[in-house]
Short mmCIF file of C-alpha atoms (C1' of nucleotides) in Angstrom, two decimals:
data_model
loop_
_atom_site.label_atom_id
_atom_site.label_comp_id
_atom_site.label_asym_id
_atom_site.label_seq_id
_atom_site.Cartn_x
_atom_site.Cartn_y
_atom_site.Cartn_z
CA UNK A 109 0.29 -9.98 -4.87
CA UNK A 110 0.82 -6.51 -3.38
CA UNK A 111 3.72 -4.04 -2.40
CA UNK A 112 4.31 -4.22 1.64
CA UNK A 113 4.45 -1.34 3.53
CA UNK A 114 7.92 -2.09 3.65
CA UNK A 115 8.88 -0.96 0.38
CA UNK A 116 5.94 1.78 0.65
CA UNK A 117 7.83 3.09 3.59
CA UNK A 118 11.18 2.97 2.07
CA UNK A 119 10.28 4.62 -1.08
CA UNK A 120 8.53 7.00 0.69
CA UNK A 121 11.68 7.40 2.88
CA UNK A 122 14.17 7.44 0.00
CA UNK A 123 11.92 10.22 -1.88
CA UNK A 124 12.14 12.56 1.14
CA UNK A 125 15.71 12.00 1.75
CA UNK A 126 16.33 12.59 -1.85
CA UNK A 127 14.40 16.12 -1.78
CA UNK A 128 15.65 17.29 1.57
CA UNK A 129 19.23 16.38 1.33
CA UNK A 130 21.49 19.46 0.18
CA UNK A 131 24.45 16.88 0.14
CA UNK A 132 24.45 16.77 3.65
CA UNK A 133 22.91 13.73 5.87
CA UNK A 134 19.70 13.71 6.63
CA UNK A 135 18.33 11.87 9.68
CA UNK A 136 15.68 9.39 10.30
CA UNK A 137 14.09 11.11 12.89
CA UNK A 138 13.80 14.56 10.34
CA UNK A 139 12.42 11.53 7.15
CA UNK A 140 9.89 10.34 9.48
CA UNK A 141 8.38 13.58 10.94
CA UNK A 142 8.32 14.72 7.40
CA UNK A 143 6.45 11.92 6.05
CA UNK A 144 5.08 10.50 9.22
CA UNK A 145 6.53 6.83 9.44
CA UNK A 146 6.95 5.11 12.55
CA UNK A 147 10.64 5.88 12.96
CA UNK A 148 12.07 2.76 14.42
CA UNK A 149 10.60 1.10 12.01
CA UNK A 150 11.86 2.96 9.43
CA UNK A 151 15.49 2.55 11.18
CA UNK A 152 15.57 -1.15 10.56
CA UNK A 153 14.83 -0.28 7.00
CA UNK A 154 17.74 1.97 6.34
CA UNK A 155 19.86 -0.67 7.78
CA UNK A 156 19.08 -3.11 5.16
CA UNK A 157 19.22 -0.20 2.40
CA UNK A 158 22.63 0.22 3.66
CA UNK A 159 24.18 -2.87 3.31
CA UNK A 160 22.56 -3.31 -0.15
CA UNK A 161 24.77 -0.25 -0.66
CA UNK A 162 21.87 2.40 -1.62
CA UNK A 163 22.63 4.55 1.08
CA UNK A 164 25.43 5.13 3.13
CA UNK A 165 25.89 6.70 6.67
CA UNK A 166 27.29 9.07 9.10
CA UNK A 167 27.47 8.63 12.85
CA UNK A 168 26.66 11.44 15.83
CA UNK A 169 24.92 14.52 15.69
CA UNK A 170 24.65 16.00 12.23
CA UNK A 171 24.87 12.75 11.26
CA UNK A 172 22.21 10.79 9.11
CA UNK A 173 21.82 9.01 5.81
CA UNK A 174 22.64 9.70 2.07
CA UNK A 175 21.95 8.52 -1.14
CA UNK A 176 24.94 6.31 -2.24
CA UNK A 177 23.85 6.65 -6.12
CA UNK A 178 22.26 8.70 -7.67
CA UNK A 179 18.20 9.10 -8.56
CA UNK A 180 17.83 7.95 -11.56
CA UNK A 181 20.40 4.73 -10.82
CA UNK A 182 18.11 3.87 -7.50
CA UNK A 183 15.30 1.25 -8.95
CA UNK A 184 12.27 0.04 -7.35
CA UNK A 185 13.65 -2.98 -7.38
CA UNK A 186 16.63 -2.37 -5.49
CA UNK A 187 14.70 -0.60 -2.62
CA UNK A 188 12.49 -3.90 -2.55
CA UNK A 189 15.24 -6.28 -2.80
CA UNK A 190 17.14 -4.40 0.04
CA UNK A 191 13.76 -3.77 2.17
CA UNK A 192 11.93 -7.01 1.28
CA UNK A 193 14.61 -9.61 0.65
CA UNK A 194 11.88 -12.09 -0.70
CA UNK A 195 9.89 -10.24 -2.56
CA UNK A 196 9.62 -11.97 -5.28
CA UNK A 197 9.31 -15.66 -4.10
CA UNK A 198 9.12 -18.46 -6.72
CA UNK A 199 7.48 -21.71 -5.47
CA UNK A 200 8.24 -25.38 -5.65
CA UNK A 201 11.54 -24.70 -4.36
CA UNK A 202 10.11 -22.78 -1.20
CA UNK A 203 11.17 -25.31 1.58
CA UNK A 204 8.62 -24.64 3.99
CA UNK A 205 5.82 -25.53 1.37
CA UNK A 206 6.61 -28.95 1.57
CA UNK A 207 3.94 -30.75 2.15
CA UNK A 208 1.72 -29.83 -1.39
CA UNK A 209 4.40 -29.18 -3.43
CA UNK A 210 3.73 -30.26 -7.51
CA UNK A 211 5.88 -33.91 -7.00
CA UNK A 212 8.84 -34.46 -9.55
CA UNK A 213 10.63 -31.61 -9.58
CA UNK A 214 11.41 -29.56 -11.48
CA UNK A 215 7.33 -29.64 -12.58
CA UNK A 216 5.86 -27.88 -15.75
CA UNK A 217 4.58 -24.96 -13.54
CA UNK A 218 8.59 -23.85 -12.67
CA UNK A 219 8.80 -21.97 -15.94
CA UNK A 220 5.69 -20.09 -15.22
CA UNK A 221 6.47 -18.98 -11.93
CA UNK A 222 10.35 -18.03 -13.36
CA UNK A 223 9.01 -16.41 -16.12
CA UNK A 224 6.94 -14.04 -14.22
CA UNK A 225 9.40 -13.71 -11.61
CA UNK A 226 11.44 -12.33 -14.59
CA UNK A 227 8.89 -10.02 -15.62
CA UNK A 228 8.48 -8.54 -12.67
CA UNK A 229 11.83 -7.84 -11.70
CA UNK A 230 12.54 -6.30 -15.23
CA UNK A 231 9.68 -4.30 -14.57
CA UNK A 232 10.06 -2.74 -11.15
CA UNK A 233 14.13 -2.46 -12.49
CA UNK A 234 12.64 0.06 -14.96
CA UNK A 235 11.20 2.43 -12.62
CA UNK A 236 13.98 4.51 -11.06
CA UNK A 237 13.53 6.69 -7.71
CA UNK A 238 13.81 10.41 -10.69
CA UNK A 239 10.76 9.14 -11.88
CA UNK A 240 9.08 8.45 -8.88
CA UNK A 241 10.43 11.57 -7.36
CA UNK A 242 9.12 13.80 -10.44
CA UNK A 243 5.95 13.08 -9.77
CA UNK A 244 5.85 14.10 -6.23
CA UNK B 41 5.56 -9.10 -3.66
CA UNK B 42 4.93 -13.08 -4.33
CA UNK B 43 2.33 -15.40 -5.29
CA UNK B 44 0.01 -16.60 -3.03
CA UNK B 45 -0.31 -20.66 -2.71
CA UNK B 46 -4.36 -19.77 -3.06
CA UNK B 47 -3.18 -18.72 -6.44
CA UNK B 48 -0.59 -21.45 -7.25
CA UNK B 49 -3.15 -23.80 -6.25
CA UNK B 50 -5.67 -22.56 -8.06
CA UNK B 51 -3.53 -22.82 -10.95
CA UNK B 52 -2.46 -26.29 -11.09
CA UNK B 53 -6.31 -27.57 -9.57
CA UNK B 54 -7.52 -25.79 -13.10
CA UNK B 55 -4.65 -27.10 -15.45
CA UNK B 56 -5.54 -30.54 -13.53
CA UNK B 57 -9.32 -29.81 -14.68
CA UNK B 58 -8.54 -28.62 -18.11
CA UNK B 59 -6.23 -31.59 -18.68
CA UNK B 60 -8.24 -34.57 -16.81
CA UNK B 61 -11.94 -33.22 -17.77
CA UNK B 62 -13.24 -34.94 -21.30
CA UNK B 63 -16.38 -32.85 -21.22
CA UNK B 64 -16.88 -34.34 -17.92
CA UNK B 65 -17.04 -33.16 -14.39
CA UNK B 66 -13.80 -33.78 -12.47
CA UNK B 67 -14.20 -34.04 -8.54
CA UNK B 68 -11.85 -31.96 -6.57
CA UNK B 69 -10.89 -35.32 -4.48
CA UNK B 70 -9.38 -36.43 -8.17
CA UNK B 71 -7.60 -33.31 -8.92
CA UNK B 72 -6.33 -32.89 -5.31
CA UNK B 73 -5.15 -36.59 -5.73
CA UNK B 74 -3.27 -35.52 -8.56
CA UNK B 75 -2.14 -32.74 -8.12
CA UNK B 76 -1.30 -33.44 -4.30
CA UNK B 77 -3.30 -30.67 -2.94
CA UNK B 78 -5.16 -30.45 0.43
CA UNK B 79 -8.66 -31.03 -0.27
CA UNK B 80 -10.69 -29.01 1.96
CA UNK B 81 -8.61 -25.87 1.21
CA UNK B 82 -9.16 -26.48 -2.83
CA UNK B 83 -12.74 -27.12 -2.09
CA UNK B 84 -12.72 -23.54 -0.64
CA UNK B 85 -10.90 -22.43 -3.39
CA UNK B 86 -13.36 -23.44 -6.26
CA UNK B 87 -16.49 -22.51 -4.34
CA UNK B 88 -14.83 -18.55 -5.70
CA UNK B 89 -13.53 -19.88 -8.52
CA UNK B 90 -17.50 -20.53 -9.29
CA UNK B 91 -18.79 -17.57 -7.44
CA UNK B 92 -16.21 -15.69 -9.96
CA UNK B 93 -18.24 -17.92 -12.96
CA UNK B 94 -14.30 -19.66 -14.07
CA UNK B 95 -15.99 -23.02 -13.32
CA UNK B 96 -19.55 -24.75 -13.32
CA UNK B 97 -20.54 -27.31 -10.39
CA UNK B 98 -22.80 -30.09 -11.11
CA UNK B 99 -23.87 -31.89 -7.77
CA UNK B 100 -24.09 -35.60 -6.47
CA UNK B 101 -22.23 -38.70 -7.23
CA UNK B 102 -20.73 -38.30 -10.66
CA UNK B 103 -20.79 -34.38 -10.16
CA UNK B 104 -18.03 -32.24 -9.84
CA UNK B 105 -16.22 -28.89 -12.26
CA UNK B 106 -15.78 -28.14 -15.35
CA UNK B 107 -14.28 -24.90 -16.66
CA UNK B 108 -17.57 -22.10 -17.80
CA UNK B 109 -15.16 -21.29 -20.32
CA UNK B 110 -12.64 -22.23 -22.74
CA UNK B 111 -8.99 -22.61 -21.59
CA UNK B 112 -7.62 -19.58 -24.49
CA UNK B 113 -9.90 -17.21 -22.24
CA UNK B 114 -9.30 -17.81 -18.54
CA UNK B 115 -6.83 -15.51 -17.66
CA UNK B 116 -3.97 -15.97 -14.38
CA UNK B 117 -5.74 -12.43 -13.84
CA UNK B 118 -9.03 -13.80 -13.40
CA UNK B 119 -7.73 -16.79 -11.25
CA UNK B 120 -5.78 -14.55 -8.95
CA UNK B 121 -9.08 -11.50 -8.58
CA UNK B 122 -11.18 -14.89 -7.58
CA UNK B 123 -9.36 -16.66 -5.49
CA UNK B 124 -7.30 -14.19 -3.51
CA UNK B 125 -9.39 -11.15 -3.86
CA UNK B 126 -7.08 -8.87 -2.69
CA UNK B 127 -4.06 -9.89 -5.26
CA UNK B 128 -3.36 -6.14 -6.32
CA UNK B 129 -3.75 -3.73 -3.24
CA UNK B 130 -2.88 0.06 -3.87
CA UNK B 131 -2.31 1.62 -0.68
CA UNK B 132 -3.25 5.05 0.91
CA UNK B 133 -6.86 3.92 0.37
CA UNK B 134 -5.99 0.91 2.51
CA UNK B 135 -7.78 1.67 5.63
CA UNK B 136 -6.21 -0.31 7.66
CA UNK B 137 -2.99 1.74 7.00
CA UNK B 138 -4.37 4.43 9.14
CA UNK B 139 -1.15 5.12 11.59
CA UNK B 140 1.23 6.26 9.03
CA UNK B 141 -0.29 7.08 5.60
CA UNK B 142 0.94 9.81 3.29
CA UNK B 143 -1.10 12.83 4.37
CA UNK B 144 -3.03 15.40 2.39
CA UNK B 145 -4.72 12.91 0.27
CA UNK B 146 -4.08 11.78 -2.64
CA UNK B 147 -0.75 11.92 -2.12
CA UNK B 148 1.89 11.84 -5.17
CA UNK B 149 2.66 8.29 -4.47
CA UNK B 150 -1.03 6.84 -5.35
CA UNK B 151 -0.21 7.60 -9.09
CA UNK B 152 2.76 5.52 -8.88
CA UNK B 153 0.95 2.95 -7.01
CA UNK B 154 -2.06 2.50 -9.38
CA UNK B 155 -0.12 2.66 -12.21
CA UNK B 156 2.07 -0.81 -10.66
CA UNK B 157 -0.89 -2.41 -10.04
CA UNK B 158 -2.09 -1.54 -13.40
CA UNK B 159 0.73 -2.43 -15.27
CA UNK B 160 0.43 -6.14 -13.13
CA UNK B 161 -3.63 -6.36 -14.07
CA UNK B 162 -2.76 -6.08 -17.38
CA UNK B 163 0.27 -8.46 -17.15
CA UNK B 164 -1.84 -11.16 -15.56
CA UNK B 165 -4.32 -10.74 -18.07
CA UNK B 166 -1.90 -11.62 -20.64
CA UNK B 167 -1.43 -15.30 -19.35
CA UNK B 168 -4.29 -17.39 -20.43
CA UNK B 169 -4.97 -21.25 -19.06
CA UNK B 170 -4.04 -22.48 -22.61
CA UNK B 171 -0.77 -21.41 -22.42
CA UNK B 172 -0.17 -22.48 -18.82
CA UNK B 173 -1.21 -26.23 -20.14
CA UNK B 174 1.05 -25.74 -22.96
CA UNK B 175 4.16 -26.28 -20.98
CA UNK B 176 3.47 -28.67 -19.02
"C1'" DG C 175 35.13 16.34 28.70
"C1'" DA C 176 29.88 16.73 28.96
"C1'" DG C 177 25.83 16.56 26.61
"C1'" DA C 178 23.16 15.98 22.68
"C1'" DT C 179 22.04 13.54 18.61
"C1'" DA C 180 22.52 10.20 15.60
"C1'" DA C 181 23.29 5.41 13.65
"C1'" DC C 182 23.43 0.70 15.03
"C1'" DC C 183 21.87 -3.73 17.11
"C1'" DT C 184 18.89 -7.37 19.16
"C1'" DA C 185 14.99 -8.99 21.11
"C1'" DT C 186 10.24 -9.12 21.64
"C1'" DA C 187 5.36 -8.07 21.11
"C1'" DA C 188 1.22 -7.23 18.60
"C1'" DA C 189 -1.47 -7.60 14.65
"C1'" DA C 190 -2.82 -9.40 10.35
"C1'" DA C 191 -2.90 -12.57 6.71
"C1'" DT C 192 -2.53 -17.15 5.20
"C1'" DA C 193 -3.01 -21.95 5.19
"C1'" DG C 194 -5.28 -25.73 6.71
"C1'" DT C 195 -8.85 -28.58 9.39
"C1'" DA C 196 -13.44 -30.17 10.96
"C1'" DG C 197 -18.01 -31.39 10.70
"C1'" DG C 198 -21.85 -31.43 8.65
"C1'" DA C 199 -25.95 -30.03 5.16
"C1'" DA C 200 -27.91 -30.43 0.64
"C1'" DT C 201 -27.98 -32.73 -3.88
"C1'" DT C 202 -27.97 -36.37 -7.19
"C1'" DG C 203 -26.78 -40.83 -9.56
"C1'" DG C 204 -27.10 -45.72 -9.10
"C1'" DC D 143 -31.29 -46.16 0.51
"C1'" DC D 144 -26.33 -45.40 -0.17
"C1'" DA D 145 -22.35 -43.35 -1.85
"C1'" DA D 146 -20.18 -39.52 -3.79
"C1'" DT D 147 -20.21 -34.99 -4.41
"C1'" DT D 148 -20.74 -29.85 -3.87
"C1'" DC D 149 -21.64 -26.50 -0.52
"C1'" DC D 150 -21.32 -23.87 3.85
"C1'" DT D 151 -19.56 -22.09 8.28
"C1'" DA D 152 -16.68 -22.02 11.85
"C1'" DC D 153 -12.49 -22.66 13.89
"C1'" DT D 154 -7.40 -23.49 14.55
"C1'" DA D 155 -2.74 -23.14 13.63
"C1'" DT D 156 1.06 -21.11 11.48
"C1'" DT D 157 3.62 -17.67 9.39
"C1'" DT D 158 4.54 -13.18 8.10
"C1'" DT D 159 4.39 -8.51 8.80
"C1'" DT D 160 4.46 -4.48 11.35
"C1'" DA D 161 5.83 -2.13 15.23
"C1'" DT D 162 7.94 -1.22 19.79
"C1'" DA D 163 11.52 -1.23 23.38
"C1'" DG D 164 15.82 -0.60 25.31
"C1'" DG D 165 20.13 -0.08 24.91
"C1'" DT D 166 25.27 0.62 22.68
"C1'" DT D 167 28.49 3.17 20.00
"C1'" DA D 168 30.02 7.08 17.30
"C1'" DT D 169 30.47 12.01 16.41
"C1'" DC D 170 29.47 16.85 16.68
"C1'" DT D 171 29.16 21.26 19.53
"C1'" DC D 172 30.02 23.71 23.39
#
DNA sequence: GAGATAACCTATAAAAATAGTAGGAATTGG
DNA sequence: CCAATTCCTACTATTTTTATAGGTTATCTC
């Protein structure tokens, strides 16, 4: 149960873009020297926040990335749903854990895992990139 | 962000326990043989769950756990701090993360951070054993 | 158009964490 | 003594995560 650098790094990276964009793209390479993240890295990241349609793009030089929403729309979740497809992995209907699984599905432990699934993904909705940003 | 199988097995080996024990020790080869767990791991499992004084250990033939304490106060909190010690990691203390930390320490992320995993302690603290057995 | 800078894409490597196995020692009840 | 059990340590295998590498395509400036 932790957050992966993954969704570390793109908050971070969201945060910075956020303050340093005066409506005009920012880059990668600027969001990384800025908060000092391993830029292709970071690159593969962006990808994934763009096609869950949190950022969008322009090509070439003066090109770079922009927040598709705004601030206070962005949630943690998003970012980690984008960044970390899985991040919130309920069990007995993970495939590759096959072999101890609870037998008869669906088992009493399902509602458990759902419910905190639920929970959690209510909870990092509520936190929105404003917030995260008016702390900095 | 997910659930470790340490933790989902810990969960259903102590439901197991709480449900199969009549004031007597249960053997981790009978809960495993219920619950359809691998034995050795589980075995590793409850050696922390007693270090972590959830469960009491009587040895020999006819030995085996019981729970130290009543089912209303073991927490999913306490399970997951035994079991998989590291269930709530804040980062930017995380030493390991040397390459590409936040800099100038502490950074304005660490208050978001702690407050997560503080918001999660106290979550997981708020699902007791009892209620776990409840539903099944 | 040339050159620079940027997103975009895929593959691979390196590192870390997780899950699981193995073999035996110590303890206790019958 | 024998069987069942906890207890302990080491190792292996697998999976996931993090990071790097090398290149392609698009766009801006000159």
């Amino acid at each position: 149960m932790y957050i992966s650098t993954k969704t570390e790094y793109a908050v971070r990276a969201l945060a910075e873009l956020a303050l340093s964009s005066n409506n005009k793209p920012v880059s990668i390479t600027e969001i990384c020297e800025k908060q000092s993240l391993p830029r292709k890295y970071v690159e593969q990241l962006f990808r994934k926040l763009k096609q869950n349609g949190l950022v969008v793009s322009t090509h070439g030089a003066l090109g770079g990335y922009s927040l598709a929403e705004s601030v206070d729309s962005i949630s943690l979740r998003n970012i980690m749903d984008a960044v970390d497809e899985s991040y919130v992995k309920s069990f007995c209907n993970r495939e590759y854990r096959t072999l101890h699984h609870c037998k008869g599905l669906p088992c009493g432990f399902h509602e458990l895992w759902d419910e905190i699934k639920e929970h959690l993904n209510d909870y990092f909705e509520s936190i929105k990139l404003d917030q995260i940003i008016a702390r900095l």
